[in-house]
Every structure is written in C-alpha cells, then in structure tokens.
JSON list of C-alpha atoms in Angstrom, two decimals:
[
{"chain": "A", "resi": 174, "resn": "UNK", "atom": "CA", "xyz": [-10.11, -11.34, 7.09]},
{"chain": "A", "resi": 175, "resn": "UNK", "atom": "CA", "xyz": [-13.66, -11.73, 4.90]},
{"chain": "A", "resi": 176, "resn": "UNK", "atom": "CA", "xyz": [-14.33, -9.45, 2.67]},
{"chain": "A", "resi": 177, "resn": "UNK", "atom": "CA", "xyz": [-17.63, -8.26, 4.14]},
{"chain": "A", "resi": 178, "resn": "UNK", "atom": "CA", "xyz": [-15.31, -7.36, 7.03]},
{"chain": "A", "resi": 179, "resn": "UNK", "atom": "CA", "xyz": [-12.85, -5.44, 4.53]},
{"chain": "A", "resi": 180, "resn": "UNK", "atom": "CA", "xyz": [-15.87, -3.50, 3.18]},
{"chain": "A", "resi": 181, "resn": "UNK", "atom": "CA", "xyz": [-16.83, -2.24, 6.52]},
{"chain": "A", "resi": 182, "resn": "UNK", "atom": "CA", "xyz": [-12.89, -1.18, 7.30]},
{"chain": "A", "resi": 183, "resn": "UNK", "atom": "CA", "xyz": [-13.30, 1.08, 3.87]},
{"chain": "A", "resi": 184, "resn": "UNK", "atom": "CA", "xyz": [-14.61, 4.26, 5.42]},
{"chain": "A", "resi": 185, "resn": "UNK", "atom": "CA", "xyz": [-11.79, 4.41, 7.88]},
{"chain": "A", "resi": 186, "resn": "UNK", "atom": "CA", "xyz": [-9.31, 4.29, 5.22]},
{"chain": "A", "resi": 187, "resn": "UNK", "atom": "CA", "xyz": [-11.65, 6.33, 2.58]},
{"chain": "A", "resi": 188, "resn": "UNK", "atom": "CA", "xyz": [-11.02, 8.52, 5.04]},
{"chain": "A", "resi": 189, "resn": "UNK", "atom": "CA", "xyz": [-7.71, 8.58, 6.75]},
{"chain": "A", "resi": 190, "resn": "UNK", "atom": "CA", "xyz": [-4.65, 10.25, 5.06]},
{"chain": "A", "resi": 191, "resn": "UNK", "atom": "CA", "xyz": [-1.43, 9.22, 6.68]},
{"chain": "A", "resi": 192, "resn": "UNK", "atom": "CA", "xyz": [0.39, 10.35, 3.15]},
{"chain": "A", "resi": 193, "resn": "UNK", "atom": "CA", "xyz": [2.39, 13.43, 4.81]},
{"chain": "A", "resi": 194, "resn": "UNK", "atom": "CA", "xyz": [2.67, 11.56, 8.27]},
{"chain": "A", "resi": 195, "resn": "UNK", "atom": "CA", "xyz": [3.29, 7.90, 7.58]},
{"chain": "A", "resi": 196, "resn": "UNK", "atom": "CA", "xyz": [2.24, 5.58, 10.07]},
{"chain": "A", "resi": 197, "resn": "UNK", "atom": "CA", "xyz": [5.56, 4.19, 12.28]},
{"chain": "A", "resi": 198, "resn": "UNK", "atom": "CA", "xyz": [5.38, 1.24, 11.21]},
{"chain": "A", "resi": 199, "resn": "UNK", "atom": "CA", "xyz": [5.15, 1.87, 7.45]},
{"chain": "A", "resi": 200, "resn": "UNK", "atom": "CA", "xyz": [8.47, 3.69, 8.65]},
{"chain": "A", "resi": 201, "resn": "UNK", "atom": "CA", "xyz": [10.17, 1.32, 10.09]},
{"chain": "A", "resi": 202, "resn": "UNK", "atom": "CA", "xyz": [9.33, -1.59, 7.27]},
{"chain": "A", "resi": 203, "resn": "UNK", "atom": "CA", "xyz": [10.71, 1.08, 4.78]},
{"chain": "A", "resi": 204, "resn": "UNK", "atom": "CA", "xyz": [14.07, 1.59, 6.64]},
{"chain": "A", "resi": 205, "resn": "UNK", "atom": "CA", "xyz": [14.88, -2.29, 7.36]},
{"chain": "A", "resi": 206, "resn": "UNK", "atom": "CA", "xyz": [13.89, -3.00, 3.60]},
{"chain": "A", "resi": 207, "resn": "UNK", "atom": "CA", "xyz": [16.54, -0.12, 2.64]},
{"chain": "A", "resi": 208, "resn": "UNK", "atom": "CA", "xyz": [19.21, -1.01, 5.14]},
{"chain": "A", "resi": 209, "resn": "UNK", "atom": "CA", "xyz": [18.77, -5.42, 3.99]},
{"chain": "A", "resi": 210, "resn": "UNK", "atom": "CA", "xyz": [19.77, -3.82, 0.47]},
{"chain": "A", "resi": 211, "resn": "UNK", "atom": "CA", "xyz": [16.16, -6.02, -0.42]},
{"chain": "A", "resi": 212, "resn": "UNK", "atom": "CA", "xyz": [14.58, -2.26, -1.30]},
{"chain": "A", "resi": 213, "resn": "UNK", "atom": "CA", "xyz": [16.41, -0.96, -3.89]},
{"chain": "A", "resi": 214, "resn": "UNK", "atom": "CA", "xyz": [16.32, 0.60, -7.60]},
{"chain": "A", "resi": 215, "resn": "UNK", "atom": "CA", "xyz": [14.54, -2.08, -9.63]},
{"chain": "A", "resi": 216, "resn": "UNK", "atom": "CA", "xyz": [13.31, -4.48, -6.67]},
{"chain": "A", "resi": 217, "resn": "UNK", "atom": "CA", "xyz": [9.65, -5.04, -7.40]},
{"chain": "A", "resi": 218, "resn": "UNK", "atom": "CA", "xyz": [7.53, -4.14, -3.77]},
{"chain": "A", "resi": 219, "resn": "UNK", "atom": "CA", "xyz": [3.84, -5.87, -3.68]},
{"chain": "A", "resi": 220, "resn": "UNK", "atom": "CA", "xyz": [1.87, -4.81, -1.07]},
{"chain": "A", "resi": 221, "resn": "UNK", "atom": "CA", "xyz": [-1.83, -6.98, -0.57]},
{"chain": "A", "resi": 222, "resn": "UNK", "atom": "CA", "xyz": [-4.46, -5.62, 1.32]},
{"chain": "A", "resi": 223, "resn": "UNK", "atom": "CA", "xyz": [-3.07, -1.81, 0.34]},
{"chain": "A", "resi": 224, "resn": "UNK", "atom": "CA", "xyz": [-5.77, 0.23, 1.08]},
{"chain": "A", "resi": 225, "resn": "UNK", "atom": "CA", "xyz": [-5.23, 3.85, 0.01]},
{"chain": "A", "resi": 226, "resn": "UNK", "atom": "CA", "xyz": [-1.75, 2.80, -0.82]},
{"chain": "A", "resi": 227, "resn": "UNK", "atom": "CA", "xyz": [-0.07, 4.71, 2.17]},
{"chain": "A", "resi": 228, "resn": "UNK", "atom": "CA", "xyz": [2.81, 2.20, 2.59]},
{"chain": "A", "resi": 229, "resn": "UNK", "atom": "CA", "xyz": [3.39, 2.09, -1.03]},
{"chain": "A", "resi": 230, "resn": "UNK", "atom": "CA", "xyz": [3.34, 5.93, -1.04]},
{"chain": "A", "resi": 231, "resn": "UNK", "atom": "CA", "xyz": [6.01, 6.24, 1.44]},
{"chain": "A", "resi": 232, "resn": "UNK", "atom": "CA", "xyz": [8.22, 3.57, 0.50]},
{"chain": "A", "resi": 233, "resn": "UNK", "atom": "CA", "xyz": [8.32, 5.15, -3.18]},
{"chain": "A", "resi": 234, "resn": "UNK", "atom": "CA", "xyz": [9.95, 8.70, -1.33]},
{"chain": "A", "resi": 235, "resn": "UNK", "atom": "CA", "xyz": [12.37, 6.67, 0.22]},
{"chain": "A", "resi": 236, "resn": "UNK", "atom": "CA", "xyz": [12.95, 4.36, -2.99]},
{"chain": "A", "resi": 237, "resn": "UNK", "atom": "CA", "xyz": [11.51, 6.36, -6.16]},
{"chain": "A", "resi": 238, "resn": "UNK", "atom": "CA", "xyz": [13.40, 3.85, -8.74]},
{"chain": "A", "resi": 239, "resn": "UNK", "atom": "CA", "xyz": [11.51, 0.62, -7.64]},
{"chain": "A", "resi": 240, "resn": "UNK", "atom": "CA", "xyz": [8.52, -0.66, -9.20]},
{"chain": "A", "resi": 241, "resn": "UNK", "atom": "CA", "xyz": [5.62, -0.69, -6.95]},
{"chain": "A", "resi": 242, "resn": "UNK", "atom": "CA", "xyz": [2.15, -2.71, -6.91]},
{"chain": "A", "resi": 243, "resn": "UNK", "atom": "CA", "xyz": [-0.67, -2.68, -4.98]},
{"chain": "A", "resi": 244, "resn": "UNK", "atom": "CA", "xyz": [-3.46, -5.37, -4.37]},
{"chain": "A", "resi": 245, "resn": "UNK", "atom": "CA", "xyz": [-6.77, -4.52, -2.61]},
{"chain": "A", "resi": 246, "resn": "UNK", "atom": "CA", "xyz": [-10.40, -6.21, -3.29]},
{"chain": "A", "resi": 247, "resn": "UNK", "atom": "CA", "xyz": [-12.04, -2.90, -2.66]},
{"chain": "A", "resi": 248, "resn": "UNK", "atom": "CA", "xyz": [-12.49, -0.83, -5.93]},
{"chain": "A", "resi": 249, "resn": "UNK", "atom": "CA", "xyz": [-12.74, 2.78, -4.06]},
{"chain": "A", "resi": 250, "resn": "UNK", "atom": "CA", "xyz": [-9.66, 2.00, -2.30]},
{"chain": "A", "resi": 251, "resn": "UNK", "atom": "CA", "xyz": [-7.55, 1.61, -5.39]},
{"chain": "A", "resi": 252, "resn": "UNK", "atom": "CA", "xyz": [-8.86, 4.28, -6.87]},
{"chain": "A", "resi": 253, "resn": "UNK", "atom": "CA", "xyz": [-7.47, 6.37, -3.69]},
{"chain": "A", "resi": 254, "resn": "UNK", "atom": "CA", "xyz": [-4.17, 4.82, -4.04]},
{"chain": "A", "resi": 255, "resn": "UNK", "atom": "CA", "xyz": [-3.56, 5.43, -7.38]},
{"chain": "A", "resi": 256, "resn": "UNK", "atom": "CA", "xyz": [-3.91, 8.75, -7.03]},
{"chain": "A", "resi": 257, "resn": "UNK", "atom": "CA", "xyz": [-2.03, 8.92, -4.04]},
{"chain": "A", "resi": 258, "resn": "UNK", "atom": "CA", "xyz": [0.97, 6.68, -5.80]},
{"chain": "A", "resi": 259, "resn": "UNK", "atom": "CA", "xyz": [0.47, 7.36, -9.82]},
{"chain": "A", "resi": 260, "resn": "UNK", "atom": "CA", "xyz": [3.67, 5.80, -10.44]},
{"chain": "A", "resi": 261, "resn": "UNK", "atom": "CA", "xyz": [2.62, 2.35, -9.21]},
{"chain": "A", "resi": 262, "resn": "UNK", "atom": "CA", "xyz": [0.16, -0.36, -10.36]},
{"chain": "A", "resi": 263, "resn": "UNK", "atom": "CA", "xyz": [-2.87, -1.27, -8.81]},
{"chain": "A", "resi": 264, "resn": "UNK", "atom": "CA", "xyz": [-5.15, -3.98, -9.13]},
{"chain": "A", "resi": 265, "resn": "UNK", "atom": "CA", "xyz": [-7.93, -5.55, -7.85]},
{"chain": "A", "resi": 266, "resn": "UNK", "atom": "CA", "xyz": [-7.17, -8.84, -6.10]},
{"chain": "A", "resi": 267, "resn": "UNK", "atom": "CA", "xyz": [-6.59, -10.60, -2.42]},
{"chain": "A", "resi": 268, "resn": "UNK", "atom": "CA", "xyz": [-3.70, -12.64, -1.42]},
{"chain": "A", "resi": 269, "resn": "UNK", "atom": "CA", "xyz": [-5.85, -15.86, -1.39]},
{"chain": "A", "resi": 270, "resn": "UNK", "atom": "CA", "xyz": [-5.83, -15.63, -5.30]},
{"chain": "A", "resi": 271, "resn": "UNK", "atom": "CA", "xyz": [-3.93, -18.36, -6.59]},
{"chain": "A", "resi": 272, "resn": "UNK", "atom": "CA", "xyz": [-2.00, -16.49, -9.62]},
{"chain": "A", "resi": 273, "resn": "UNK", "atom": "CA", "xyz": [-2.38, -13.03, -8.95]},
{"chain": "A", "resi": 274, "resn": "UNK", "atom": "CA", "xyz": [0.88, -12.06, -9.93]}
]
C-alpha cells in the first residue's frame, strides 16, 4: 500500500472508534494468540500499519502484562493511538523499513 494511499485511508480511521466494540477479527487474532500461549505476560506484540491502535487496545484488555508497540507512517494516527493505548509505544515507521525495530 503507498503512502499517498495510507493518507487518504486517515479520515476513516481519524474517525472510527472500534475501542468499546473491537472489530471480529481483532477478536479472534487476540484469542488464538492467547490460546498458542504466543500472547502472554512479557511477549512483546508489534503491530505495523496500527492506525488508531484499536488492535493493540484490545489485545492489552485481554493481555495487560505484555509490552505493546505500534508502527504507523501517519503522525495523527499515532497520536490517536497513544491515547487510546498509553501503556504502549508508538512510533512512526512502515514495515518496509529495514531496522525499525
């Protein structure tokens, strides 16, 4: 996805606030990472692409002692997902970085 394109996708999730009804599929990801035993207290979750950090949001009520990040390369986003999820990290930054973490 091009970042031009990820700018235009901003106002829908500016907008959107899926923090008291998580989206199904954040859900589902959440349970299967619980039941593996891979989503546990001190397992380190990245999420790229985060958006207003809804996933990370709900994965930190199901798991509050893991240490959460979040990646997005739009600046208004993070700022909306580190409200939303104050005890995670977020920084700016795209997948395609070589290094990022």
């Amino acid at each position: 996805m091009s970042h031009a394109m990820r700018t235009h996708d901003k106002e829908i999730y500016l907008n959107e606030d899926r923090y008291s009804d998580p989206k199904e599929i954040h859900k589902r990801m959440a349970r299967l990472a619980l039941d593996s035993g891979v989503l546990k207290p001190g397992a380190v979750v990245a999420d790229f692409g985060c958006a207003g950090g809804e996933l990370l949001h709900h994965t930190a009520s199901v798991c509050p002692d893991a240490a959460y990040m979040g990646f997005d390369v739009v600046d208004e986003l993070l700022a909306k997902a580190a409200q939303a999820v104050p005890q995670a990290t977020f920084r700016p930054g795209s997948v395609l970085d070589a290094g990022l973490l």
